[in-house]
Short mmCIF file of C-alpha atoms in Angstrom, two decimals:
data_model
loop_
_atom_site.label_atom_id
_atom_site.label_comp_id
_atom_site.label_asym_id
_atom_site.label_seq_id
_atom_site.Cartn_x
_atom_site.Cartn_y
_atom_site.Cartn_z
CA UNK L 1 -21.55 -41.87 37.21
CA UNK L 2 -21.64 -39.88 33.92
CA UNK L 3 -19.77 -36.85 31.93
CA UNK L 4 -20.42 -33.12 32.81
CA UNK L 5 -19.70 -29.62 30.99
CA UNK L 6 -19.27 -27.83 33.99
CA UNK L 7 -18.47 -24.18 33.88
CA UNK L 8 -15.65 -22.22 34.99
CA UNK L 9 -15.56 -18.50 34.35
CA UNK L 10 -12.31 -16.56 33.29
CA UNK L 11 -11.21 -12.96 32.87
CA UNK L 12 -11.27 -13.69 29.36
CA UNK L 13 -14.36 -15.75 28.66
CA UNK L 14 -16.45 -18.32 30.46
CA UNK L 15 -15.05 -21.81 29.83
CA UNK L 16 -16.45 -25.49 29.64
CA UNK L 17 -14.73 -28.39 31.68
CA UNK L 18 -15.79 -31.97 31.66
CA UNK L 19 -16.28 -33.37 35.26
CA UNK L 20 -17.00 -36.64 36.34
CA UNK L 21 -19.92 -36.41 39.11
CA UNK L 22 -22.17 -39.35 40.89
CA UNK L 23 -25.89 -39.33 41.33
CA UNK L 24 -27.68 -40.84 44.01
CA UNK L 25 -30.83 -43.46 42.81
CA UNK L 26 -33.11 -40.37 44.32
CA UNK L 27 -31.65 -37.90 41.86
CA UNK L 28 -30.89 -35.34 44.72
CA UNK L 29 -27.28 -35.84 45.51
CA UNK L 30 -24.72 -34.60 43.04
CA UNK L 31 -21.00 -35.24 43.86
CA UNK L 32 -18.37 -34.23 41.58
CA UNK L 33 -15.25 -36.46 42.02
CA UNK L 34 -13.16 -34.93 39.25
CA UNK L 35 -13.29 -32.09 36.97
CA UNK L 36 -10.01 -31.76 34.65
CA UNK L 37 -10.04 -30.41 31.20
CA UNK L 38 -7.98 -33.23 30.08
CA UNK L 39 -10.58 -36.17 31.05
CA UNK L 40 -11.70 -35.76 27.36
CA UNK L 41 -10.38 -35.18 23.86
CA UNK L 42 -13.70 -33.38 22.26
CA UNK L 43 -17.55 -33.52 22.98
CA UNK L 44 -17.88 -36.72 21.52
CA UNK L 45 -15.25 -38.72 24.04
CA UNK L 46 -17.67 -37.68 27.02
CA UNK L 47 -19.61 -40.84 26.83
CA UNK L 48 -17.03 -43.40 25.68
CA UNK L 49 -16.32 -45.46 28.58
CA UNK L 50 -12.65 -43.63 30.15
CA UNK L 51 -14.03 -44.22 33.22
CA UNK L 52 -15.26 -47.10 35.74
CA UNK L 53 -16.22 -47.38 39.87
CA UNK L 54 -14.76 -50.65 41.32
CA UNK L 55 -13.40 -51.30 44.52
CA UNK L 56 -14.10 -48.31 46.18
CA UNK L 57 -11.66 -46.45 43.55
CA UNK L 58 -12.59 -44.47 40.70
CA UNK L 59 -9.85 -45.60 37.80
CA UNK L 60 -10.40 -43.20 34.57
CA UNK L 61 -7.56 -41.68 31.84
CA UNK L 62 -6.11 -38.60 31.56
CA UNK L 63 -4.83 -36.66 28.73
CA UNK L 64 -1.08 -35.38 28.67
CA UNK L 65 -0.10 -32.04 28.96
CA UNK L 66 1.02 -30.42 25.84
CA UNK L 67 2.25 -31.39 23.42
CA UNK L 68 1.65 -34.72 24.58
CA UNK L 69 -1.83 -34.18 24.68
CA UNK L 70 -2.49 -36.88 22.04
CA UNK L 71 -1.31 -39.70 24.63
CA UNK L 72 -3.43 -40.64 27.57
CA UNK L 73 -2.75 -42.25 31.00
CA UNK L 74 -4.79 -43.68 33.63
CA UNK L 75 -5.33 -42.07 37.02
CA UNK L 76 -7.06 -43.53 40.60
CA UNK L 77 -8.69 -41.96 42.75
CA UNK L 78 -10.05 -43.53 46.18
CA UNK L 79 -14.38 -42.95 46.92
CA UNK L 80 -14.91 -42.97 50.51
CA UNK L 81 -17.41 -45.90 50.52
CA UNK L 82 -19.76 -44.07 53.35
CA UNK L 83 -20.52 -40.78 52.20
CA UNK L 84 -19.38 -41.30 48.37
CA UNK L 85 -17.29 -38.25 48.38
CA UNK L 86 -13.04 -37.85 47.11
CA UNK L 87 -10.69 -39.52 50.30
CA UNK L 88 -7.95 -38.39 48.85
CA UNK L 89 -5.78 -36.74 46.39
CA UNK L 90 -5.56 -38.30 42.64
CA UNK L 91 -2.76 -40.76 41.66
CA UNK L 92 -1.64 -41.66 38.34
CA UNK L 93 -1.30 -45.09 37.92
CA UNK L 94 0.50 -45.69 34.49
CA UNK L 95 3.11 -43.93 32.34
CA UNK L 96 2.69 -44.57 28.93
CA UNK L 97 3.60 -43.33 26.23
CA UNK L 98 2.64 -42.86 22.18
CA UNK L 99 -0.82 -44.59 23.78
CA UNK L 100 -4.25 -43.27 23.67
CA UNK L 101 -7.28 -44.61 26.10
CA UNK L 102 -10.46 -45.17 24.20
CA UNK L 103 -11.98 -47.29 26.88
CA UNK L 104 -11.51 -48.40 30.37
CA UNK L 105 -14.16 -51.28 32.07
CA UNK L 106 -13.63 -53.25 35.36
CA UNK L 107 -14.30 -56.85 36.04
CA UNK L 108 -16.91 -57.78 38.65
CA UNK L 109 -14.89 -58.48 41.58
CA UNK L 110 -12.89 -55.16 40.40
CA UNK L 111 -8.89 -57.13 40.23
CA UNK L 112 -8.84 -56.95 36.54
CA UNK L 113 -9.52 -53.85 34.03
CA UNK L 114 -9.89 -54.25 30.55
CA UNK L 115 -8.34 -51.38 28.66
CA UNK L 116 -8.88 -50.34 25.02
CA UNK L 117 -5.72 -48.21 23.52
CA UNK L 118 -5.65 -46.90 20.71
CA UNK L 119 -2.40 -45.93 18.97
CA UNK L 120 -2.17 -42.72 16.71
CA UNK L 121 0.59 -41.74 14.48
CA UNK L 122 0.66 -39.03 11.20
CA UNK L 123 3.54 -39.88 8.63
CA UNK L 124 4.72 -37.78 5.20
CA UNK L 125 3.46 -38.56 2.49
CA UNK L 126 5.00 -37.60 -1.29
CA UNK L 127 2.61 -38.01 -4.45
CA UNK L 128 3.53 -36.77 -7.80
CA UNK L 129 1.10 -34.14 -9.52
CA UNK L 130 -0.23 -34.59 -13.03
CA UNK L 131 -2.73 -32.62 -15.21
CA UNK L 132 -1.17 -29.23 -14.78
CA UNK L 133 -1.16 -29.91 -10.94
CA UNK L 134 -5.12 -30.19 -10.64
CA UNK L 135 -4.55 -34.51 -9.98
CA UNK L 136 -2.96 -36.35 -7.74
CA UNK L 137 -1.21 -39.74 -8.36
CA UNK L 138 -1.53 -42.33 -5.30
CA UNK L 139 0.63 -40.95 -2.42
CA UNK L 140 3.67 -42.88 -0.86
CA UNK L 141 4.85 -43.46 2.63
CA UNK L 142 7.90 -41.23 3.04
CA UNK L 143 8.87 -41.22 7.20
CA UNK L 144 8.94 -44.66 8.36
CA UNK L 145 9.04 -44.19 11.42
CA UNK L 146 6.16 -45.33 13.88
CA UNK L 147 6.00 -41.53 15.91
CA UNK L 148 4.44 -38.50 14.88
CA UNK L 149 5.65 -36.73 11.59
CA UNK L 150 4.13 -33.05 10.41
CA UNK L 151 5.38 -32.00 6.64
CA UNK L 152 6.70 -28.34 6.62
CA UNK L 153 8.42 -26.34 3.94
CA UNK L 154 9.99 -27.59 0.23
CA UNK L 155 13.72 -27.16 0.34
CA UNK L 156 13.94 -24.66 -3.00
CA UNK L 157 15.43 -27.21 -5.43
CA UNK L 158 12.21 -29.48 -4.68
CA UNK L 159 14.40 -32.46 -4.02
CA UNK L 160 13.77 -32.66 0.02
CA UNK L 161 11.30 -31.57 2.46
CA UNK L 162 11.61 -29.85 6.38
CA UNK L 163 9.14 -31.85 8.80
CA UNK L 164 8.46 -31.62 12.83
CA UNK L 165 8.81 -35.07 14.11
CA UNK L 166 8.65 -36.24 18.02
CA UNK L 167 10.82 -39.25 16.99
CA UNK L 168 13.43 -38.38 19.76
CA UNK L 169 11.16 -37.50 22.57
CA UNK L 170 10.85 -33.94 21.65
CA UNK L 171 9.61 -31.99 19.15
CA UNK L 172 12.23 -31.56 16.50
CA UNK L 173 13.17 -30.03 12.74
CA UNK L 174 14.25 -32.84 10.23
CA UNK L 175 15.13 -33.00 6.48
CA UNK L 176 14.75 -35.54 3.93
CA UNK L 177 15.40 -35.73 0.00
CA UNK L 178 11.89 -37.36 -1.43
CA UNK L 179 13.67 -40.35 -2.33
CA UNK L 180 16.07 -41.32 0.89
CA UNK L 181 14.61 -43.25 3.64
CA UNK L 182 16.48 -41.60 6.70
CA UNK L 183 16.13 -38.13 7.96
CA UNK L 184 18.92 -35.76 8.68
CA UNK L 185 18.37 -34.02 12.75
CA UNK L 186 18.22 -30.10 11.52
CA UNK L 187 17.09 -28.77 15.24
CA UNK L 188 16.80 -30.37 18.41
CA UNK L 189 15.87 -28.71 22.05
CA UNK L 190 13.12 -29.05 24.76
CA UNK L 191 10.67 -26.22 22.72
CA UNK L 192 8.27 -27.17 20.00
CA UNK L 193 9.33 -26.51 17.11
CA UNK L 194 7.16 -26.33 13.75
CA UNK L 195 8.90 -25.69 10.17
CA UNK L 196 7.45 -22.60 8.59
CA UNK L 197 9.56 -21.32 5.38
CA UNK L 198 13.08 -21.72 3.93
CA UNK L 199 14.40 -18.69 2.28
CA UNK L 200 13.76 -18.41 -1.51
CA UNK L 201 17.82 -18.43 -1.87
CA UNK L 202 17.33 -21.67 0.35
CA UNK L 203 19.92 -20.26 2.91
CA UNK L 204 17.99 -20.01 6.12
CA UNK L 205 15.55 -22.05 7.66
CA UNK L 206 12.74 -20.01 9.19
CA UNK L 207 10.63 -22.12 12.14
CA UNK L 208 8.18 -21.01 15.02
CA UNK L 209 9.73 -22.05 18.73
CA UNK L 210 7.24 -22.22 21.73
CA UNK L 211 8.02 -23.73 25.29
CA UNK L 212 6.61 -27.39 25.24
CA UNK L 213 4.90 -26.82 29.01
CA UNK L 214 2.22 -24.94 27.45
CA UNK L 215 0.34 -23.49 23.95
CA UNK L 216 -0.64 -20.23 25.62
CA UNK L 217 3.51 -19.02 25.92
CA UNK L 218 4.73 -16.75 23.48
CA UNK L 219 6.44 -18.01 20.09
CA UNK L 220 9.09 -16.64 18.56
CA UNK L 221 9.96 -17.06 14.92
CA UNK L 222 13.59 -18.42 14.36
CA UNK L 223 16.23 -18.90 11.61
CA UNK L 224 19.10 -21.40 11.44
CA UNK L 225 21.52 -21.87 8.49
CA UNK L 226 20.05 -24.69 6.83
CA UNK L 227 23.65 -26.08 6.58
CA UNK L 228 24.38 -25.68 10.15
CA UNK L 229 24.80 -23.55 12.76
CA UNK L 230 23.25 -21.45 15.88
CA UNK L 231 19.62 -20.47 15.63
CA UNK L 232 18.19 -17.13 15.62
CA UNK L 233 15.68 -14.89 17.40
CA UNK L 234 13.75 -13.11 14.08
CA UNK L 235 10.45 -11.53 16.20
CA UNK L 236 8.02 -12.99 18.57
CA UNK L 237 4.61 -14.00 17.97
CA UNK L 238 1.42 -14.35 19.97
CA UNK L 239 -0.09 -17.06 21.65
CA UNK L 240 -2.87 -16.31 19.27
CA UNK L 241 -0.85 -16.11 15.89
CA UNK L 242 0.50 -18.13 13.04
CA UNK L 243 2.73 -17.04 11.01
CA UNK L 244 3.78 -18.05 7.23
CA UNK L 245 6.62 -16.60 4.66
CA UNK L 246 6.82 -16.23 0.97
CA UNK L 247 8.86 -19.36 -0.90
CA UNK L 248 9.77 -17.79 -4.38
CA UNK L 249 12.23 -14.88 -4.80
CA UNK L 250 12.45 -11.79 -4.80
CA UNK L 251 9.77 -11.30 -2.09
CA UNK L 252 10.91 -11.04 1.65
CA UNK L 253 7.51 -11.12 3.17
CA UNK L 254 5.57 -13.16 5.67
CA UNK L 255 1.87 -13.07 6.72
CA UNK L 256 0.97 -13.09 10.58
CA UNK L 257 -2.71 -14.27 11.41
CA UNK L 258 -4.32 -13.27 14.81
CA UNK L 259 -7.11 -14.93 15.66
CA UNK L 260 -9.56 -12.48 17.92
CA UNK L 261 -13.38 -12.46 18.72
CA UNK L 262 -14.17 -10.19 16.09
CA UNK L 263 -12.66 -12.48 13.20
CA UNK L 264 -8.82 -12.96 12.41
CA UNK L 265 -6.51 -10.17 11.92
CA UNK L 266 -3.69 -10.28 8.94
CA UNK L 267 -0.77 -8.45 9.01
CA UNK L 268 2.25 -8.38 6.74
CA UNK L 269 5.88 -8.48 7.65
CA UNK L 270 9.01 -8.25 5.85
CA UNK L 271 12.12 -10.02 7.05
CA UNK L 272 14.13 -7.41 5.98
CA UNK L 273 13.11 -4.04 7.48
CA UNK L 274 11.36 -5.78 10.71
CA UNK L 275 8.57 -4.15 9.70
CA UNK L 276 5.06 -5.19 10.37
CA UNK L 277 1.95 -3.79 9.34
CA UNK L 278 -1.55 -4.23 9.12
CA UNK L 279 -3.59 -5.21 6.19
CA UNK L 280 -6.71 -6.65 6.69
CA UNK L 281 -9.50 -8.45 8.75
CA UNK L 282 -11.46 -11.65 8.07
CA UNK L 283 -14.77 -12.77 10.23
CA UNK L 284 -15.55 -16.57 10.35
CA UNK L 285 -12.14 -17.64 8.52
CA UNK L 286 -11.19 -21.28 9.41
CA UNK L 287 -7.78 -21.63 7.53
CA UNK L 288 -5.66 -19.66 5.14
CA UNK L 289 -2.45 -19.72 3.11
CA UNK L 290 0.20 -17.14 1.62
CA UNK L 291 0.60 -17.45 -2.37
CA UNK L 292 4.35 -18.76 -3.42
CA UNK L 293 5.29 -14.98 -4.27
CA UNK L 294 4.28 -13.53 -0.93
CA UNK L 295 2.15 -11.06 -2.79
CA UNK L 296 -1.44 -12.30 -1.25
CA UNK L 297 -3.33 -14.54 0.59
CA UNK L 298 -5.88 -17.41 0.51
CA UNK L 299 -8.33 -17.23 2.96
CA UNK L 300 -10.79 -20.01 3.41
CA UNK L 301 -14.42 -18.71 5.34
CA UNK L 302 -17.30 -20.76 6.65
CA UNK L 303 -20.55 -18.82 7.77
CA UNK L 304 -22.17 -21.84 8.50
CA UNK L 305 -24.10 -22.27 4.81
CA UNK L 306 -21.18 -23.33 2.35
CA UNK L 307 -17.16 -22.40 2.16
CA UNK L 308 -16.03 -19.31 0.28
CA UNK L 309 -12.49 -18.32 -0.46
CA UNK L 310 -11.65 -14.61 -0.59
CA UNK L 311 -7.88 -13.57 -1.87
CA UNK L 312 -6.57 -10.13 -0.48
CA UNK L 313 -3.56 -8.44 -1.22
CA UNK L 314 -0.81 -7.69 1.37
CA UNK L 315 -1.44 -3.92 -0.14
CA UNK L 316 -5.23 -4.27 1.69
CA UNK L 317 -7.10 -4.54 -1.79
CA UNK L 318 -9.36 -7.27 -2.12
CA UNK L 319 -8.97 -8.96 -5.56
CA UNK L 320 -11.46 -11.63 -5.67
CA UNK L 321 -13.77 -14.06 -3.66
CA UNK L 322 -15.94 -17.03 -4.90
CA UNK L 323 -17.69 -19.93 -3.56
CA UNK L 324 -16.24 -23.03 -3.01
CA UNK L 325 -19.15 -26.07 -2.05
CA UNK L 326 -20.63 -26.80 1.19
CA UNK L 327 -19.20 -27.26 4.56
CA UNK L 328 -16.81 -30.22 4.74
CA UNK L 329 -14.01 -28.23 3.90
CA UNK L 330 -11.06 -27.29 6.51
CA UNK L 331 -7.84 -26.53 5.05
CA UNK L 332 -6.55 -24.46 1.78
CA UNK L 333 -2.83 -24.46 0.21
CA UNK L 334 -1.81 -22.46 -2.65
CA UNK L 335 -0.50 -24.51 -5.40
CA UNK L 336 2.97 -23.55 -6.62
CA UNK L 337 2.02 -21.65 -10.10
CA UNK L 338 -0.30 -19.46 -8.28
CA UNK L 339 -3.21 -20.39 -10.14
CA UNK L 340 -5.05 -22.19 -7.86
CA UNK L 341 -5.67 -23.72 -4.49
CA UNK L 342 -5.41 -27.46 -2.82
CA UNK L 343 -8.86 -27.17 -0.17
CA UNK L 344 -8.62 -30.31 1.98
CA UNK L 345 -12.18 -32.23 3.64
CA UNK L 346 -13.51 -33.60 6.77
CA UNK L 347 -12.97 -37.69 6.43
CA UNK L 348 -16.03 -39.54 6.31
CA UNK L 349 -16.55 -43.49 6.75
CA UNK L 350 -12.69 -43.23 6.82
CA UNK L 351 -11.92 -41.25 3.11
CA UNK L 352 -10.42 -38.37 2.75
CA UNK L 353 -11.00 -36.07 0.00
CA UNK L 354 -8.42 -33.29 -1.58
CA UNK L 355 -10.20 -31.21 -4.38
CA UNK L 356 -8.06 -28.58 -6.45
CA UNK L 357 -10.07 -25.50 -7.09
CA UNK L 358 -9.14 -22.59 -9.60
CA UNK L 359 -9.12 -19.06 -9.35
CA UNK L 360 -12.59 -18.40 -10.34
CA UNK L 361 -14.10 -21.11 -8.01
CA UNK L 362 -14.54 -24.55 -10.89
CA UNK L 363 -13.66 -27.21 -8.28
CA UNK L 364 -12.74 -30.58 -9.16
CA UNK L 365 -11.28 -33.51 -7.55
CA UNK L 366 -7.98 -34.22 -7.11
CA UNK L 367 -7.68 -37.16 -5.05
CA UNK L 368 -9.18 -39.60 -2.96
CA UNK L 369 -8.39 -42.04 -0.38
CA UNK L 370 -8.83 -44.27 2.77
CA UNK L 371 -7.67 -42.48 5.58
CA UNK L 372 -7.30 -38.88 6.74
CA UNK L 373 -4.79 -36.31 5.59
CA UNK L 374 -4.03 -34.84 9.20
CA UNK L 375 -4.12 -31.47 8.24
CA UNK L 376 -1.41 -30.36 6.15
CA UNK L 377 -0.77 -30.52 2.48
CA UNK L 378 2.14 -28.55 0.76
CA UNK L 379 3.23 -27.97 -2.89
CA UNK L 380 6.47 -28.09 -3.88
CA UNK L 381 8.36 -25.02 -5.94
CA UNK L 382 8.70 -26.53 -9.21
CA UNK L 383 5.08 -27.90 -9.19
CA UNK L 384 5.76 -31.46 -9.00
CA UNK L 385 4.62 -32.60 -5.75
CA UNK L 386 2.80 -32.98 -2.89
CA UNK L 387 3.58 -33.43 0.42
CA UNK L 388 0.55 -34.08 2.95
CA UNK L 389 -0.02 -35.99 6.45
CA UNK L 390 -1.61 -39.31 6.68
CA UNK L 391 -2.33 -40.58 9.83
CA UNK L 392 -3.17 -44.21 10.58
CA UNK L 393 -4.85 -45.75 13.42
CA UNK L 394 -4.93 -49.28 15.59
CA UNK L 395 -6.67 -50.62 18.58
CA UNK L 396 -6.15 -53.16 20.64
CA UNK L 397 -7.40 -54.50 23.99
CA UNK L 398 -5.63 -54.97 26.83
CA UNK L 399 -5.69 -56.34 30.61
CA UNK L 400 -4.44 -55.57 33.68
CA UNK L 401 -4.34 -56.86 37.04
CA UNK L 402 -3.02 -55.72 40.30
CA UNK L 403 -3.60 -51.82 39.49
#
């Protein structure tokens, strides 16, 4: 039995599914017995073991639908002994949850499985800047919970922080002052929900809403009072696009990214007129960021020789771009003065790098560390801080009988 990419063409564009498929000892008969494209997580899970034969029954994991997909479950299905084809319909045999399946093998007589499970969470963490905001001091735990917690916006004062947090089953809004250990529920509901801006007069909370069933549905951008009240519709957004909006007064704008085949597409919006507008186009971006003052962007490109960061105006103009290193870098912030950017790297042997880079490309580092930062770092208005994700992992083995 072994792992295939097997295709599956679209309107859109061909796609690649893993399969699981059998091969006869002659190397003639193929049979696929499963082809799902949540048997794996990326191209390297297609050889780790989430599958076994015993007993006639083919046992391997699933991953959840969105936006559960980082939790895993195991599914049976029965192999007619005779011809070695499906006799059957898959059945899912456990319902776990906050659990990941890293590995899955059967014992010889096939009553007991041994099951590896990993467990996965991301928390906030809060370090104070120093050296004009180019160094980091050692970050601290700030949610203590044991789910999933995604820093957003910088309430304006710089005394709390908006995350997304699935500590209630679903994916909410939450706010917490730096130094509090508890969490106040901002928004709750069955959509996703991820923290995008809060008004420079620190009035309205701004957040992106999409139906939890699937990433493909339309988001809308929404506003609640950030003390209290009903939420609002502000404008939709595409599948495709991510949105971000200005954090210092006076501006009023936000930045809307769609990502296309022929590079991403930036336009500008203004959340008083409702009016959007193109500005400018970007091939082989990988991440980007809108300055404090809403008056540019960040954008960090990769064309597969070394990073580069180019800065364009919401006017169009192009104002400057420079090189950055060499290809381990995913993620750029802007920095709260404007004057330069926070450019986050791959984790290797388990450290995680942050460098700080200036506006004419002199890079330094700014902090390192065990672990990996999860994807999101964010300054806060008055310079001080940091906010960025930290997730931890454990393992542990596990058996089970009379599956």
């Amino acid at each position: 039995m072994y792992f295939r990419h097997s295709s599956a063409s679209s309107a859109a564009a061909p796609a690649l599914t893993p399969a699981l498929e059998t091969l006869d000892l002659a190397g003639r008969k193929v049979i696929q017995l499963v082809r799902d494209p949540e048997l794996a997580l990326g191209p390297l899970d297609w050889s780790s073991g989430r599958a076994c034969l015993t007993g006639g029954r083919l046992i391997y994991s699933l991953r959840e639908p969105f936006p559960h997909n980082l939790e895993s479950n195991l599914w049976e299905l029965r192999i007619n002994s005779r011809t070695g084809h499906p006799a059957g319909t898959p059945r899912k045999l456990t319902h776990w949850s906050g659990i990941n399946i890293e590995a899955i093998s059967a014992s010889a007589e096939g009553k007991i499985l041994s099951i590896l499970k990993e467990n996965v969470q991301t928390d906030v963490y809060i370090s104070e800047l120093e050296a004009n905001g180019t160094r980091l001091k050692t970050p601290r735990r700030l949610t203590l919970d044991e789910r999933f917690d995604w820093p957003g916006p910088w309430m304006p004062d710089s005394k709390a922080i908006v995350f997304t947090s699935n500590r209630n089953g679903t994916w909410d809004l939450f706010k917490q002052a730096i130094h509090q250990p508890s969490a106040e529920l901002l928004v709750s509901g069955p959509d996703v929900k991820i923290a995008k801006a809060v008004t420079p007069d620190g009035t309205w909370l701004l957040y992106a809403s999409q139906n939890e069933k699937t990433t493909s549905a339309q988001m809308r951008l929404m506003r609640i009072p950030i003390q209290g009240g009903p939420s609002e519709p502000v404008i939709g957004v595409g599948a495709f696009e991510e949105i971000t909006c200005a954090k210092r007064p006076p501006s009023t704008a936000c930045a809307f990214v769609n990502v296309g085949k022929r590079g991403w597409t930036f336009s500008k919006y203004d959340l008083q007129t409702r009016e959007r507008r193109e500005f400018a186009n970007v091939e082989h971006a990988v991440d980007w960021d809108l300055f404090f003052d809403g008056s540019r962007i960040a954008v960090l490109i990769n064309t597969g020789t070394g990073s580069r960061i180019r800065i364009v105006r919401l006017t169009g103009e192009l104002e400057r771009e420079f090189a950055v290193g060499g290809l381990g870098i995913e993620t750029v912030y802007c920095s709260a003065d404007g004057k330069g950017l926070y450019l986050a790297t791959a984790p290797y042997a388990g450290t995680s790098t942050l460098l700080y880079t200036d506006l004419l490309g002199k890079v330094q580092v700014a902090w390192q560390g065990e672990g990996n930062f999860g994807g999101a770092v964010y300054a806060s208005p008055d310079g001080r801080y940091l906010s960025i994700t930290r997730g931890t992992k454990t393992n542990d083995a596990w058996l089970m009988e009379n599956f």
